[in-house]
C-alpha positions as semicolon CSV with decimal commas, in nm:
position;residue;x (nm);y (nm);z (nm)
1;M;-1,276;1,101;3,494
2;R;-1,616;1,198;3,585
3;T;-1,824;1,391;3,320
4;T;-2,178;1,556;3,270
5;H;-2,367;1,223;3,144
6;I;-2,610;1,459;2,954
7;A;-2,338;1,598;2,757
8;K;-2,160;1,248;2,737
9;Y;-2,455;1,052;2,608
10;C;-2,615;1,302;2,367
11;L;-2,260;1,314;2,216
12;F;-2,243;0,934;2,187
13;V;-2,602;0,898;2,056
14;S;-2,524;1,168;1,768
15;C;-2,198;1,028;1,686
16;Y;-2,364;0,674;1,663
17;I;-2,638;0,780;1,450
18;F;-2,396;0,917;1,197
19;W;-2,165;0,634;1,210
20;V;-2,452;0,399;1,111
21;A;-2,543;0,630;0,843
22;S;-2,183;0,639;0,724
23;G;-2,187;0,255;0,689
24;L;-2,515;0,273;0,469
25;M;-2,325;0,529;0,251
26;I;-2,024;0,275;0,208
27;A;-2,256;-0,006;0,130
28;V;-2,474;0,211;-0,107
29;G;-2,173;0,322;-0,275
30;L;-2,005;-0,018;-0,324
31;Y;-2,349;-0,148;-0,460
32;A;-2,349;0,125;-0,730
33;K;-1,989;0,102;-0,823
34;L;-2,009;-0,288;-0,859
35;S;-2,376;-0,314;-1,023
36;S;-2,293;-0,046;-1,252
37;E;-2,157;-0,136;-1,630
38;K;-1,987;0,165;-1,718
39;S;-1,956;0,527;-1,560
40;I;-2,111;0,809;-1,732
41;V;-1,828;1,043;-1,595
42;D;-1,478;1,059;-1,749
43;S;-1,258;1,020;-1,453
44;F;-1,232;0,789;-1,149
45;V;-1,248;1,069;-0,901
46;T;-1,555;1,221;-1,010
47;D;-1,749;0,898;-0,999
48;P;-2,060;0,943;-0,769
49;S;-2,028;0,601;-0,614
50;V;-1,641;0,669;-0,535
51;I;-1,728;0,984;-0,398
52;L;-1,994;0,847;-0,165
53;I;-1,764;0,556;-0,071
54;A;-1,475;0,792;0,045
55;V;-1,737;1,046;0,191
56;G;-1,848;0,718;0,386
57;I;-1,531;0,599;0,505
58;L;-1,430;0,939;0,626
59;M;-1,756;1,002;0,827
60;F;-1,711;0,625;0,958
61;A;-1,400;0,705;1,086
62;I;-1,466;1,029;1,257
63;T;-1,801;0,944;1,428
64;F;-1,625;0,617;1,525
65;I;-1,349;0,823;1,762
66;G;-1,611;1,043;1,852
67;C;-1,820;0,730;1,981
68;M;-1,516;0,592;2,168
69;G;-1,388;0,919;2,305
70;A;-1,757;0,986;2,456
71;L;-1,810;0,655;2,596
72;R;-1,483;0,599;2,759
73;D;-1,412;0,956;2,841
74;M;-1,104;0,982;2,666
75;H;-0,942;1,333;2,640
76;T;-0,710;1,262;2,326
77;L;-0,981;1,108;2,123
78;L;-1,214;1,394;2,206
79;K;-0,990;1,628;2,074
80;I;-0,887;1,459;1,761
81;F;-1,279;1,425;1,702
82;A;-1,315;1,805;1,747
83;Y;-1,018;1,898;1,530
84;M;-1,130;1,682;1,274
85;L;-1,491;1,834;1,261
86;V;-1,322;2,162;1,255
87;I;-1,099;2,072;0,952
88;V;-1,420;1,927;0,783
89;L;-1,620;2,234;0,815
90;I;-1,318;2,459;0,676
91;L;-1,293;2,239;0,367
92;Q;-1,676;2,263;0,310
93;F;-1,639;2,642;0,323
94;V;-1,348;2,638;0,082
95;A;-1,573;2,418;-0,134
96;A;-1,829;2,664;-0,156
97;V;-1,612;2,952;-0,227
98;L;-1,433;2,744;-0,497
99;G;-1,756;2,637;-0,625
100;F;-1,909;3,006;-0,659
101;M;-1,574;3,102;-0,820
102;F;-1,560;2,840;-1,064
103;S;-1,938;2,798;-1,105
104;G;-1,911;2,816;-1,509
105;M;-1,674;2,511;-1,499
106;V;-1,897;2,344;-1,278
107;L;-2,210;2,404;-1,457
108;E;-2,038;2,288;-1,803
109;K;-1,922;1,980;-1,621
110;A;-2,282;1,882;-1,472
111;A;-2,391;1,940;-1,811
112;S;-2,156;1,745;-1,999
113;V;-2,244;1,459;-1,706
114;M;-2,609;1,499;-1,775
115;T;-2,587;1,480;-2,145
116;K;-2,418;1,140;-2,106
117;A;-2,658;1,031;-1,890
118;I;-2,946;1,098;-2,125
119;T;-2,788;0,908;-2,379
120;R;-2,784;0,591;-2,154
121;Y;-3,124;0,649;-2,000
122;R;-3,259;0,312;-2,083
123;D;-2,955;0,122;-1,998
124;D;-2,907;0,136;-1,670
125;L;-3,188;0,143;-1,393
126;D;-3,031;0,331;-1,113
127;L;-2,914;0,586;-1,358
128;Q;-3,280;0,600;-1,482
129;N;-3,412;0,650;-1,126
130;F;-3,159;0,919;-1,063
131;I;-3,238;1,121;-1,359
132;D;-3,627;1,111;-1,279
133;Y;-3,553;1,236;-0,938
134;I;-3,343;1,530;-1,065
135;Q;-3,611;1,621;-1,302
136;K;-3,893;1,621;-1,076
137;K;-3,702;1,787;-0,803
138;F;-3,592;2,074;-1,028
139;E;-3,890;2,070;-1,250
140;C;-3,685;2,051;-1,538
141;C;-3,679;1,865;-1,903
142;G;-3,306;1,763;-2,021
143;V;-2,990;1,986;-1,985
144;N;-3,115;2,291;-2,168
145;T;-3,456;2,225;-2,333
146;Y;-3,673;1,902;-2,393
147;T;-3,521;1,848;-2,725
148;D;-3,208;1,716;-2,568
149;W;-3,404;1,374;-2,512
150;S;-3,361;1,337;-2,883
151;Q;-2,998;1,238;-2,803
152;N;-3,146;0,914;-2,665
153;I;-3,213;0,629;-2,938
154;Y;-3,540;0,554;-2,774
155;F;-3,673;0,931;-2,771
156;F;-3,483;1,023;-3,121
157;C;-3,741;1,216;-3,327
158;V;-3,718;1,087;-3,675
159;D;-3,983;0,905;-3,911
160;N;-3,818;0,596;-3,916
161;N;-3,756;0,555;-3,538
162;P;-3,906;0,198;-3,446
163;S;-3,937;0,307;-3,061
164;L;-4,281;0,395;-2,953
165;E;-4,136;0,655;-2,750
166;S;-4,040;0,846;-3,050
167;C;-4,036;1,213;-3,031
168;G;-4,150;1,156;-2,646
169;V;-3,977;1,233;-2,322
170;P;-3,954;1,071;-1,979
171;Y;-4,267;1,088;-1,759
172;S;-4,080;1,282;-1,514
173;C;-4,041;1,596;-1,779
174;C;-4,431;1,587;-1,734
175;I;-4,566;1,877;-1,506
176;R;-4,790;1,757;-1,207
177;E;-5,092;1,955;-1,157
178;K;-5,065;2,189;-0,862
179;G;-5,427;2,094;-0,763
180;E;-5,334;1,731;-0,591
181;L;-5,424;1,942;-0,226
182;F;-5,755;2,051;-0,400
183;I;-5,875;1,689;-0,472
184;I;-5,787;1,621;-0,106
185;F;-5,971;1,896;0,020
186;L;-6,273;1,777;-0,194
187;A;-6,234;1,441;-0,088
188;F;-6,264;1,555;0,290
189;V;-6,533;1,764;0,225
190;L;-6,732;1,476;0,051
191;I;-6,651;1,272;0,381
192;Y;-6,774;1,525;0,585
193;E;-7,124;1,542;0,403
194;I;-7,128;1,169;0,391
195;N;-7,113;1,177;0,778
196;I;-7,369;1,449;0,813
197;V;-7,607;1,210;0,626
198;M;-7,550;0,946;0,822
199;K;-7,613;1,107;1,132
200;R;-7,921;1,218;1,013
201;R;-8,043;0,888;0,890
202;K;-7,948;0,747;1,255
203;S;-8,145;1,019;1,407
204;T;-8,464;0,930;1,204
205;V;-8,456;0,584;1,098
206;P;-8,399;0,390;1,427
207;I;-8,706;0,583;1,585
208;T;-8,931;0,391;1,370
209;T;-8,750;0,092;1,385
210;T;-8,739;0,074;1,762
211;Q;-9,097;0,180;1,780
212;K;-9,176;-0,124;1,532
213;K;-8,965;-0,337;1,770
214;I;-9,152;-0,219;2,080
215;D;-9,507;-0,297;1,932
216;G;-9,385;-0,644;1,819
217;G;-9,293;-0,697;2,169
218;E;-9,608;-0,596;2,300
219;M;-9,802;-0,829;2,051
220;F;-9,570;-1,116;2,149
221;L;-9,651;-1,057;2,531
222;R;-10,024;-1,029;2,450
223;E;-10,034;-1,359;2,249
224;M;-9,825;-1,493;2,557
225;K;-10,104;-1,370;2,788
226;C;-10,360;-1,552;2,601
227;I;-10,176;-1,872;2,566
228;E;-10,141;-1,880;2,939
229;K;-10,488;-1,799;2,990
230;E;-10,608;-2,060;2,745
231;F;-10,361;-2,333;2,913
232;E;-10,517;-2,236;3,251
233;N;-10,851;-2,292;3,107
234;E;-10,767;-2,614;2,959
235;L;-10,615;-2,737;3,304
236;E;-10,931;-2,616;3,474
237;Y;-11,162;-2,802;3,216
238;M;-10,932;-3,115;3,262
239;E;-10,941;-3,136;3,638
240;V;-11,327;-3,081;3,629
241;E;-11,357;-3,392;3,376
242;E;-11,116;-3,587;3,616
243;R;-11,319;-3,509;3,894
244;E;-11,666;-3,589;3,725
245;E;-11,506;-3,931;3,602
246;T;-11,398;-4,009;3,958
247;F;-11,764;-3,910;4,085
248;V;-11,907;-4,138;3,821
249;R;-11,661;-4,402;3,914
250;Q;-11,756;-4,382;4,290
251;R;-12,123;-4,385;4,220
252;G;-12,105;-4,706;4,015
253;Y;-11,903;-4,879;4,278
254;M;-12,160;-4,770;4,559
255;A;-12,431;-4,898;4,335
256;A;-12,248;-5,234;4,296
257;I;-12,224;-5,283;4,671
258;E;-12,595;-5,224;4,742
259;C;-12,704;-5,443;4,480
260;E;-12,474;-5,746;4,625
261;Y;-12,597;-5,627;4,973
262;H;-12,991;-5,653;4,863
263;E;-12,922;-5,993;4,708
264;Q;-12,774;-6,151;4,987
265;S;-13,051;-6,027;5,224
C-alpha cells in the first residue's frame, strides 16, 4: 500500500527517537535499582527507579509498534499505536486531576520522602546529586526550612558533633548571585577595549617600524653600491698592474734580443 513518504518517515523518525530514549530510561532505571543499597521510599510501587523502568518499558513497546507500523505500512499496528497514545494521554489527564484533588496527600508524601533523603544525604552519591539538583532547581533548602538539615548526622547542630559540616547546609542551599551575567558583560567590555587599544597600536607602531626597515634597506643598498665600486676600482687597478708587468717583460725580452744581436755582430 502506497502512502505519503513525508508522513511515513516523519512518524518513523519520531518513534525511533523515543524508542532509543525509552531504552536509555530502562538502562538508567536498572542501574539505579541495582546500585542503590536501600530505597528511601516505603513501597516498591513508588520507588523512582521502578517507575523509570516501567515507563521506559511502556514507551519502548509503544514506539516499537509505531516504528514497525510506519516502516511497513501496516494498518493494524498503526491503529494500535494511535489508540495506545490516546489511552496514555487520557491517563496523564486523569493523573493531573487526581494530583490536583489530592495535592495535600501528594505534598505530604513528597515531604516524607525528602525528609528520609536528607537523613541519607551522604550515604548515596546518586541521592546526593538528586537532592542538590532539586534544591538548586527550586531554590529551596530542606523540606520546610534550612533547619531540616539538622536531621542529618553530618549537619546536626550540636557542640559535640565532630563533623566539619556541623550547623551547616549543603552547597546547593547557597543562593547564587544574579550578577553572573553582569560579570560576563564586563568581560566582553574589557575584551572590546583591549581590541581597540591593539588596533591603535597597530596603526601607529608599524609605521615607525616600517620606516626603520625602509631606511635600513636603503643604507644596505648604498653600502652594496660602494662595495661594487670599490671592487670595480680594484679590478681596474689589477688590470693596469698586469698590463704594466706584461709591458716590462716584453721590454726586457726585446733588450735581451738586441744584446745578443750586437754581440754576434
